[in-house]
Coordinates of C-alpha atoms and ligand atoms in Angstrom, one line a residue:
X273 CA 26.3 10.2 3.8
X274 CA 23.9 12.8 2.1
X275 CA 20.2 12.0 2.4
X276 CA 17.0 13.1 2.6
X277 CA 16.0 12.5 5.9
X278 CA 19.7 14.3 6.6
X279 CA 18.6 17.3 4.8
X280 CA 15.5 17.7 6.0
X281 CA 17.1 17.9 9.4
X282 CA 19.1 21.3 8.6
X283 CA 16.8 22.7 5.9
X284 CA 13.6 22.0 2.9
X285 CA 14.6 20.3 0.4
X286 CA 13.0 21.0 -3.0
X287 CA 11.4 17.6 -3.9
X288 CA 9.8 18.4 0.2
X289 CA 8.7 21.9 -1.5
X290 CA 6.8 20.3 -4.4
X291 CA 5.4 17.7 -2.4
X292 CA 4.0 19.8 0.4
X293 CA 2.4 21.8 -2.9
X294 CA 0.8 18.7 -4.4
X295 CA -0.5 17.6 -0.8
X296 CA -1.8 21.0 0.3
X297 CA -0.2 20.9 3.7
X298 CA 3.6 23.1 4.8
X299 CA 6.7 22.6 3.7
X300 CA 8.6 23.4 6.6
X301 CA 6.4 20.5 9.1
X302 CA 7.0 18.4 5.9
X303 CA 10.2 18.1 6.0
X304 CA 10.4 17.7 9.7
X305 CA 7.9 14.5 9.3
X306 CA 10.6 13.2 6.7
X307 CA 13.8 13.7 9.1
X308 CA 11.5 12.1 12.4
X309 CA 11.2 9.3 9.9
X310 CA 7.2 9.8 10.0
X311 CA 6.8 10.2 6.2
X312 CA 8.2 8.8 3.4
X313 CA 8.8 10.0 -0.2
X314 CA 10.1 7.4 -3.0
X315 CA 12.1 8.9 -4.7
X316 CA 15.3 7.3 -6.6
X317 CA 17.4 10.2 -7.9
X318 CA 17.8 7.3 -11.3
X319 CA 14.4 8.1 -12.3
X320 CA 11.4 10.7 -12.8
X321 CA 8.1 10.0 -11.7
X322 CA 4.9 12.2 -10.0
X323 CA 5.7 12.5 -6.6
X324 CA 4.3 10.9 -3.7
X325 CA 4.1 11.1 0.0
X326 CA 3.0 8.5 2.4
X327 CA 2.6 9.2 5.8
X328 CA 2.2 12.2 8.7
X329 CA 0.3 14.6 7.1
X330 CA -0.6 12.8 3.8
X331 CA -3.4 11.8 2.2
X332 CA -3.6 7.7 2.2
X333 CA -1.9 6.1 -0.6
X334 CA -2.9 3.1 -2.6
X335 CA 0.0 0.4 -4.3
X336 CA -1.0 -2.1 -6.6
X337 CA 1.2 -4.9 -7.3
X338 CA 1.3 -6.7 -10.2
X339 CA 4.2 -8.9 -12.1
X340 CA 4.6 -12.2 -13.4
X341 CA 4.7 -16.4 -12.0
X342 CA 6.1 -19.3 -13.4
X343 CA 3.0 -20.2 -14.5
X344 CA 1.6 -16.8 -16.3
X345 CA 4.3 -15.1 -17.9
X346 CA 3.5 -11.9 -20.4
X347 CA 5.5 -9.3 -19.9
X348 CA 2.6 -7.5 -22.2
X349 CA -0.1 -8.1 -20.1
X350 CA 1.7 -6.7 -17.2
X351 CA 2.1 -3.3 -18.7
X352 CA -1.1 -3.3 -19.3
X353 CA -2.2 -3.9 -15.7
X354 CA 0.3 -1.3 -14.7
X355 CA -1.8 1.3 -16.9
X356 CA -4.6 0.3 -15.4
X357 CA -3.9 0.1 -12.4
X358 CA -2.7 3.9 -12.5
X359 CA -6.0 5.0 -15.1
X360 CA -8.1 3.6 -11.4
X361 CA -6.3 5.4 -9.0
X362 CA -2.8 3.9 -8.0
X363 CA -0.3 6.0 -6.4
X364 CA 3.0 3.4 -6.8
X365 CA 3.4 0.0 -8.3
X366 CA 5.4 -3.0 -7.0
X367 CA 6.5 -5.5 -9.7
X368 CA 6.7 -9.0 -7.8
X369 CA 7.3 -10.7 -11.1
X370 CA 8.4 -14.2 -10.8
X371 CA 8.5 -15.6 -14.1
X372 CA 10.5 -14.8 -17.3
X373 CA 13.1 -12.1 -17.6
X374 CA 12.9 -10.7 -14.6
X375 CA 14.9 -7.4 -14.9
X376 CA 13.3 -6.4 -18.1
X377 CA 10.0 -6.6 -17.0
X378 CA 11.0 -4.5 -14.5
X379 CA 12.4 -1.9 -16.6
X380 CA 9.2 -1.9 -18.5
X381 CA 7.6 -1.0 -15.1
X382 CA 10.0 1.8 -14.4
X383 CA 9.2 3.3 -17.0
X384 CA 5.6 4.0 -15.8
X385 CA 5.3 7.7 -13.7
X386 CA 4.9 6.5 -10.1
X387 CA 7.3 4.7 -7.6
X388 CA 7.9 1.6 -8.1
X389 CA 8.7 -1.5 -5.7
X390 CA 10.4 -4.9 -6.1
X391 CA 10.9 -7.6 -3.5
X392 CA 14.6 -8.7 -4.8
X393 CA 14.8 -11.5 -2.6
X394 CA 12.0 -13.0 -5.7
X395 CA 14.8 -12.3 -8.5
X396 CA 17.7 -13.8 -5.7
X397 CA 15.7 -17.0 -5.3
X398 CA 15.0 -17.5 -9.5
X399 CA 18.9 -16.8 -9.8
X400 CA 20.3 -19.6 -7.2
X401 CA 17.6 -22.0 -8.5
X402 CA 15.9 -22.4 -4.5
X403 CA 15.7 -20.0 -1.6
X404 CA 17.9 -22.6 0.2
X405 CA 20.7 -21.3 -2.2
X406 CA 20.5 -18.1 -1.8
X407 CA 23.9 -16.4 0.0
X408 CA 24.2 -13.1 1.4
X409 CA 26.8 -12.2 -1.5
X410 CA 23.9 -12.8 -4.4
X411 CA 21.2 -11.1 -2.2
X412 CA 22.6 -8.0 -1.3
X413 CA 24.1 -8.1 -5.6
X414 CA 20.5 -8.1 -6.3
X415 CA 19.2 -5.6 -4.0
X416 CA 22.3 -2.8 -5.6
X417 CA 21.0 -3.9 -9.2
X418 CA 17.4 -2.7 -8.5
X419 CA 18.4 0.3 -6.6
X420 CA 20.7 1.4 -9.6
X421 CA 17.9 0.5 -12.0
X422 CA 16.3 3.5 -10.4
X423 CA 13.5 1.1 -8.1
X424 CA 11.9 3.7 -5.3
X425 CA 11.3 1.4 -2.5
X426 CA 12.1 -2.4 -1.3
X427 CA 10.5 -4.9 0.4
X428 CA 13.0 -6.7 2.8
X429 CA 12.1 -9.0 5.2
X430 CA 14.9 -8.1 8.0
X431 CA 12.6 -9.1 10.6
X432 CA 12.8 -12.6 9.8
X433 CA 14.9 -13.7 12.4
X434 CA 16.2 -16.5 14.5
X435 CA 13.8 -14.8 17.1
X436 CA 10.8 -14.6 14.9
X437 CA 11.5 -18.6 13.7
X438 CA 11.8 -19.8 17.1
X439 CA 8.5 -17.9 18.3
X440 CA 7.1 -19.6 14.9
X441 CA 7.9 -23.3 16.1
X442 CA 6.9 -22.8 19.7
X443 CA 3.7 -21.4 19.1
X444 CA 2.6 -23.0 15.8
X445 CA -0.2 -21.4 13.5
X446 CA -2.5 -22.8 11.4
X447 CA -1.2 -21.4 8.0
X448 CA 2.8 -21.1 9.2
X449 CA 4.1 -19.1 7.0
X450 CA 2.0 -17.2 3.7
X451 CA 4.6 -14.0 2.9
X452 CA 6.2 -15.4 -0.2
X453 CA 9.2 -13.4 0.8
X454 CA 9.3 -14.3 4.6
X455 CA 9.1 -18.2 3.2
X456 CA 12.2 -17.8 0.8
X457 CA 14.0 -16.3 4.1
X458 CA 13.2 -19.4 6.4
X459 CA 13.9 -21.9 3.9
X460 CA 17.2 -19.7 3.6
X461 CA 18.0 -19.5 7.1
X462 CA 16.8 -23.2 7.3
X463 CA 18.7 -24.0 4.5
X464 CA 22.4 -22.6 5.4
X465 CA 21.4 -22.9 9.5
X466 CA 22.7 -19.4 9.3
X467 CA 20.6 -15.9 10.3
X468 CA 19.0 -13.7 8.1
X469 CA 21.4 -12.2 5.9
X470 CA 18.9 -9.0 6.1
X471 CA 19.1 -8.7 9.9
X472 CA 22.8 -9.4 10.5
X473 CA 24.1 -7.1 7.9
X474 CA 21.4 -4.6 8.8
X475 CA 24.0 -1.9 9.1
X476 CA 25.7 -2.9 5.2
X477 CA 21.8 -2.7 3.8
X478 CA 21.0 0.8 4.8
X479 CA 24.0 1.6 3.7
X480 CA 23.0 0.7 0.1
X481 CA 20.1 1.6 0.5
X482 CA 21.4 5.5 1.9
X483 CA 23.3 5.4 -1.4
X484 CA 20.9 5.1 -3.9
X485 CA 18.0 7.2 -1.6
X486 CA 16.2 4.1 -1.9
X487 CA 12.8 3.2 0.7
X488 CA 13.0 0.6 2.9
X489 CA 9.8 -1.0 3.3
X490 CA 10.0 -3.5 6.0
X491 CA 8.4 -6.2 5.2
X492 CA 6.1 -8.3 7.4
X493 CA 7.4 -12.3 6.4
X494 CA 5.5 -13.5 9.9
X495 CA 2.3 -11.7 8.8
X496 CA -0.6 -14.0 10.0
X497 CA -2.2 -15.9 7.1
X498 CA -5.8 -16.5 8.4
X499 CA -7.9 -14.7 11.3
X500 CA -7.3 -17.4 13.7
X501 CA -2.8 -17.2 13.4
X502 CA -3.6 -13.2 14.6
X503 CA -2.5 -13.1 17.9
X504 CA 0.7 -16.1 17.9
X505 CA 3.6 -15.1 18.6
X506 CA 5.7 -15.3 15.8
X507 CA 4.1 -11.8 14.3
X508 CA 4.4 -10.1 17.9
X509 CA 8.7 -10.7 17.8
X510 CA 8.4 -9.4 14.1
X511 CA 6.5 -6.1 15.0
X512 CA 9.7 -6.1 18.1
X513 CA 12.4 -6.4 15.1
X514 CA 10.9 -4.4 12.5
X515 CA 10.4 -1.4 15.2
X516 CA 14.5 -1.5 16.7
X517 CA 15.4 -2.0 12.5
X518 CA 13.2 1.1 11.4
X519 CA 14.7 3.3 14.6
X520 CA 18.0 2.1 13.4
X521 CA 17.5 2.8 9.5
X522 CA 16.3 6.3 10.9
X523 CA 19.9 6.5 12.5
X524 CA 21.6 5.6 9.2
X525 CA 19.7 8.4 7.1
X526 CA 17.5 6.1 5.9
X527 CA 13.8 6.4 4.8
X528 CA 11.7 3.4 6.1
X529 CA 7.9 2.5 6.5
X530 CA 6.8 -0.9 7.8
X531 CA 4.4 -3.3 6.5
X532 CA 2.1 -5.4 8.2
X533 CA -0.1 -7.2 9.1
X534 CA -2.0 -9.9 6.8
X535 CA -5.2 -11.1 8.3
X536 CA -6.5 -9.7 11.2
X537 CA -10.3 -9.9 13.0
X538 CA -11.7 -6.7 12.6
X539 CA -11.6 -5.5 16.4
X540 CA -8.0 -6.3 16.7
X541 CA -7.1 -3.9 13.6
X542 CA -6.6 -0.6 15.9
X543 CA -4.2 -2.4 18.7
X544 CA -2.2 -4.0 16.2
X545 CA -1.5 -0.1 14.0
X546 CA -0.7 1.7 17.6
X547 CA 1.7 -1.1 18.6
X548 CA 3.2 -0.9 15.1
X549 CA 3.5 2.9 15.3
X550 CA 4.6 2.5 19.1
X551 CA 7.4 0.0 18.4
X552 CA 8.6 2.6 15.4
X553 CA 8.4 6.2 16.3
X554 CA 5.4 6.5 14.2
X555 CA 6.9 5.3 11.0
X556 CA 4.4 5.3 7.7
X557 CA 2.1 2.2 8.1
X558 CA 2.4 0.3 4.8
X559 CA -0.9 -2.3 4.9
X560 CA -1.2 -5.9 3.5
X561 CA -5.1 -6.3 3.8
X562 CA -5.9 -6.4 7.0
X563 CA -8.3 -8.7 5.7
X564 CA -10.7 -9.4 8.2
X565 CA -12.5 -13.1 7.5
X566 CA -11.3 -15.9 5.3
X567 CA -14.5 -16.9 3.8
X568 CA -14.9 -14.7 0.8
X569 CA -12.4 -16.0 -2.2
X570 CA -14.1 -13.7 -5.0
X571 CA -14.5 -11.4 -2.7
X572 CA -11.4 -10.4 -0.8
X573 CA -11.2 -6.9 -2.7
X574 CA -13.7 -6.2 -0.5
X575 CA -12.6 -7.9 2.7
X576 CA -9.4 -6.3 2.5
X577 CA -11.1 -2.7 1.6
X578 CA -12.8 -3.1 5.1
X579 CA -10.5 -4.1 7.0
X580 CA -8.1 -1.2 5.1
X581 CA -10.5 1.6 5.5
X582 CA -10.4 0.7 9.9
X583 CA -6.7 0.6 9.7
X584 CA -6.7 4.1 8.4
X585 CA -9.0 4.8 11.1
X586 CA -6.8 4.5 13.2
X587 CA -3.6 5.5 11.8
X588 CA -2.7 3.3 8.8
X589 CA -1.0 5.9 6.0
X590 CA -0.7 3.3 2.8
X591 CA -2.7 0.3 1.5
X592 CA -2.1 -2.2 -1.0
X593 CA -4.6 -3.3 -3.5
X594 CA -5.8 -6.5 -2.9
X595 CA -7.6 -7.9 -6.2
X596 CA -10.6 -10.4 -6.2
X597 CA -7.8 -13.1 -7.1
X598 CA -6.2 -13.3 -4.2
X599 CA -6.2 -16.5 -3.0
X600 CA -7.2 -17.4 -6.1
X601 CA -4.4 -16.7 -9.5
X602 CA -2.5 -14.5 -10.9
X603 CA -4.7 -11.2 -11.2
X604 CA -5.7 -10.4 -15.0
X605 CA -6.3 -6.6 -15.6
X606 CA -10.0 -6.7 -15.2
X607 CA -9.1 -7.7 -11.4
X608 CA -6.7 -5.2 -11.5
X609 CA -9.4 -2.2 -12.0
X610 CA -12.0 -3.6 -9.9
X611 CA -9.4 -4.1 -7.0
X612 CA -7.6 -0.2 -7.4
X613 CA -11.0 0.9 -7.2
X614 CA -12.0 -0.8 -4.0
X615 CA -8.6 -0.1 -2.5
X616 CA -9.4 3.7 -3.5
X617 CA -12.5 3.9 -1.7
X618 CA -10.8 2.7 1.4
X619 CA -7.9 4.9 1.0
X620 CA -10.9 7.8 0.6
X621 CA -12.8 6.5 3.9
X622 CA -9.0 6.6 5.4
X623 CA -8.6 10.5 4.6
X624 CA -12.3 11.6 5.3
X625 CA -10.6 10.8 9.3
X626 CA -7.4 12.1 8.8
X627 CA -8.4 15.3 7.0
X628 CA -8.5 18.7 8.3
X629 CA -12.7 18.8 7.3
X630 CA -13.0 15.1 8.3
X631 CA -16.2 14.4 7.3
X632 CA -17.0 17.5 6.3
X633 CA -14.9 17.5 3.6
X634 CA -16.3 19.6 0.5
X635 CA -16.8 17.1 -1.9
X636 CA -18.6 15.2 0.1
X637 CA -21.2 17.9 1.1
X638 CA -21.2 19.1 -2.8
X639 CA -22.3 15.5 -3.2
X640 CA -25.0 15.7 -0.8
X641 CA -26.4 19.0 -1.9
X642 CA -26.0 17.4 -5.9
X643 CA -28.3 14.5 -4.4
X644 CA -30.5 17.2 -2.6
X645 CA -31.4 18.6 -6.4
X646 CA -31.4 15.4 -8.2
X647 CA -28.2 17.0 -10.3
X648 CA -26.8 14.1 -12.4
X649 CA -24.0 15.7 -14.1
X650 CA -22.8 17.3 -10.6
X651 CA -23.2 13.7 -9.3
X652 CA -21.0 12.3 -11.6
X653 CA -18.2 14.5 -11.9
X654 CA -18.0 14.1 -7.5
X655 CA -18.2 10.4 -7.6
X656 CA -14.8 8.8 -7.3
X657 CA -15.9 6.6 -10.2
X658 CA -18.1 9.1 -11.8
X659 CA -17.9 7.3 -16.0
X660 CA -19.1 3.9 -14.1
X661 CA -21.9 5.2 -12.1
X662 CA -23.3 7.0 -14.9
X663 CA -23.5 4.3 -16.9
X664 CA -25.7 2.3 -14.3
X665 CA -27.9 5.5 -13.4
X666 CA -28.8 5.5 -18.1
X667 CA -29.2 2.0 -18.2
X668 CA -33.1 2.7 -17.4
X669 CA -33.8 5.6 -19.5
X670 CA -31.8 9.3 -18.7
X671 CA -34.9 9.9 -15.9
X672 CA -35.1 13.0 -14.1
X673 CA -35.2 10.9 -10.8
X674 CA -33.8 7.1 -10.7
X675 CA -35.4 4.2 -11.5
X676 CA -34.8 2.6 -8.0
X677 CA -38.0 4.4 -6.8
X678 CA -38.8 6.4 -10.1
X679 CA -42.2 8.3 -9.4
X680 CA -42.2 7.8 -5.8
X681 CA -38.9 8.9 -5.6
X682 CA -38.6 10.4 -1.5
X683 CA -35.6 13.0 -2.2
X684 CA -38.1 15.0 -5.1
X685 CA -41.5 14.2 -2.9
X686 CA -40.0 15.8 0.1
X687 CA -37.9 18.7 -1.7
X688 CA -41.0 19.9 -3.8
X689 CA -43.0 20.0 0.4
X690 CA -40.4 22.0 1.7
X691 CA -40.3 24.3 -1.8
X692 CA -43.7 25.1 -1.3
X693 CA -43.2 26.1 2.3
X694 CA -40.8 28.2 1.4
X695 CA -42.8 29.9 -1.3
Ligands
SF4_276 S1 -35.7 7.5 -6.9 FE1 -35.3 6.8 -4.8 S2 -33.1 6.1 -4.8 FE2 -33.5 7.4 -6.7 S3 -32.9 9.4 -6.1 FE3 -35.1 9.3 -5.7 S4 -35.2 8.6 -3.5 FE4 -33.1 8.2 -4.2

């Protein structure tokens, strides 16, 4: 079947052409990161959006997921969060709506001009009533209805396995199992004492998927839930599955990233991205978190923006928004901002080590010199958040220095010495 990652093995595709333009970097290695399966570009043929790149090459991405529960429906409100969450910085939505009509929310969200991402396993399990319920036949129904609704890339949880259970139950963790989607799939496989519809008709989903030029993003149901489930086993045999799947989607002509890996302590972020990118020929690294403690509910944006911005360190090429709801409710759209803006940060620490300058990237010494002179307006129009900062630097007066040391301020004391010096 024609696909991307087939074309990009004989020639550049024009959708690699545009992207290699928006991302400053050469068509021609592009398109050779896209048919080694090392970057990703969601892009269903159904729809038009901005394009995007994740991966090899790229700069980090951010996603923000929003969507509706059975307890907080609007179908209003999440538009609006969608807008925000693009007006801070977002690179693709994921709609993981759960509550009310599920497939017009989602065209609502496809509308927006990003990628967009569903888990359809969500929609399945609202359809049979209980994951328990859910066959193969209404799964993989699901899965063609949001490809043909023009959906750029889907989280499946193929690596939820026999395997993966079995590790689960002989080496238990505190919180079990926390990936909405990798709970639906055991209570499935518990269910129906059958495997993973995902992972034995492997071969019939990238076929869909190859159809539609849909994304596979594989997703990580074992992911440990606290700092202390990080190294059982049950996450280890997933990371084994998802890297054999994504070499095998590859095969098919299929695009594919993996996602992983939920809470993590801090030092164990950069062994758990190299055995990821090991396991999968370097496939785009799509990150939940890492959040790296427990103890911040509120707070979380934050957690996961460190852990996030390490990951990247060392290789991570995508990470999702966590908001400071998590753990918490359903975000609202002032959560939404505050977490895209976070998340971007991270995603800005993640390309300051990726990028050709590294550190030394322009902006960042423009912002130095800006700070150097004491130039406001040049301040604000670098900052990543430029609209927000000015409004705490005016809230004592527009001073020619700030108010956090006013008169004594170091930066003018110092540059005035050196001016007269010079003079
Ligand atoms: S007043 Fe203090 S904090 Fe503000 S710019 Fe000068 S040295 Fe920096």
């Amino acid at each position: 079947m024609h696909t991307l990652v087939r074309e990009c093995f004989t020639g550049i595709p024009e959708i690699v052409e545009s992207l290699a333009r928006k991302e400053g970097g050469n068509a021609r290695k592009l398109a050779s990161a896209v048919a080694r399966g090392r970057v990703v570009i969601p892009a269903n043929p159904a729809r038009e959006h901005r394009l995007c790149g994740i991966g090899e090459g790229c700069t980090v991405k951010v996603n923000v997921n929003i969507g509706t529960s059975g307890e907080r429906c609007d179908e209003s409100l999440e538009v609006a969060k969608a807008k925000t969450a693009l007006s801070n910085g977002a690179d693709t939505l994921m709609d993981l709506s759960t509550g009310g009509d599920l497939p017009s929310i989602r065209r609502k969200i496809l509308e927006m001009d990003v990628p967009v991402g569903t888990v359809p396993v969500y929609e399945a399990v609202r359809r049979a009533g209980n994951a328990a319920d859910v066959d193969s036949d209404l799964l993989f129904s699901v899965i063609r209805e949001h490809c043909r609704d023009g959906v750029d890339f889907l989280t499946l949880h193929c690596g939820v396995n026999k395997d993966a259970l079995a590790a689960l139950y002989s080496d238990p963790r505190i919180m079990s199992v926390v990936s909405r989607g990798g709970a639906f799939h055991v209570a499935m496989m518990s269910g129906r004492d059958e495997e993973n519809p995902l992972f034995s008709e492997f071969d019939y989903l990238m076929e869909i998927l190859a159809e539609y030029e849909v994304v596979a993003s594989l997703g990580d149901g074992m992911r440990p839930g606290c700092i202390q489930d990080a190294d059982r086993h049950a996450k280890t045999v997933e990371y084994l599955n998802l890297g054999r799947l994504a070499n095998r989607a590859l095969d098919a002509g299929v695009q594919r990233m993996i996602e992983g890996p939920g809470h993590l302590p801090i030092e164990q972020i950069g062994y758990n991205v190299r055995i990821i990118k090991e396991l999968s020929n370097d496939a785009p690294l799509y990150l939940l978190g890492p959040l790296v403690t427990d103890i911040a509910p509120g707070y979380d944006h934050v957690v996961s923006a460190i852990g996030g911005a390490v990951a990247c360190m060392h290789g991570a090429d995508f990470l999702c928004m966590v908001s400071p709801s998590e753990h918490l409710a359903l975000p609202l759209t002032d959560d939404i901002a505050e977490g895209t803006r976070v998340a971007r940060i991270a995603a800005h620490i993640g390309d300051l080590v990726r990028s050709p300058d590294g550190f030394r990237m322009p902006r960042e010494i423009r912002m130095a010199e800006a700070r150097k002179r004491l130039d406001w307006k040049e301040q604000f129009s670098l900052a990543l958040f430029g609209e927000y900062a000015q409004k705490i630097h005016e809230r004592d007066g527009e001073l020619d220095t700030c108010s956090m040391c006013g008169d004594l301020c170091a930066v003018k004391m110092v540059r005035e010495i050196f001016e007269k010096r010079e003079s």
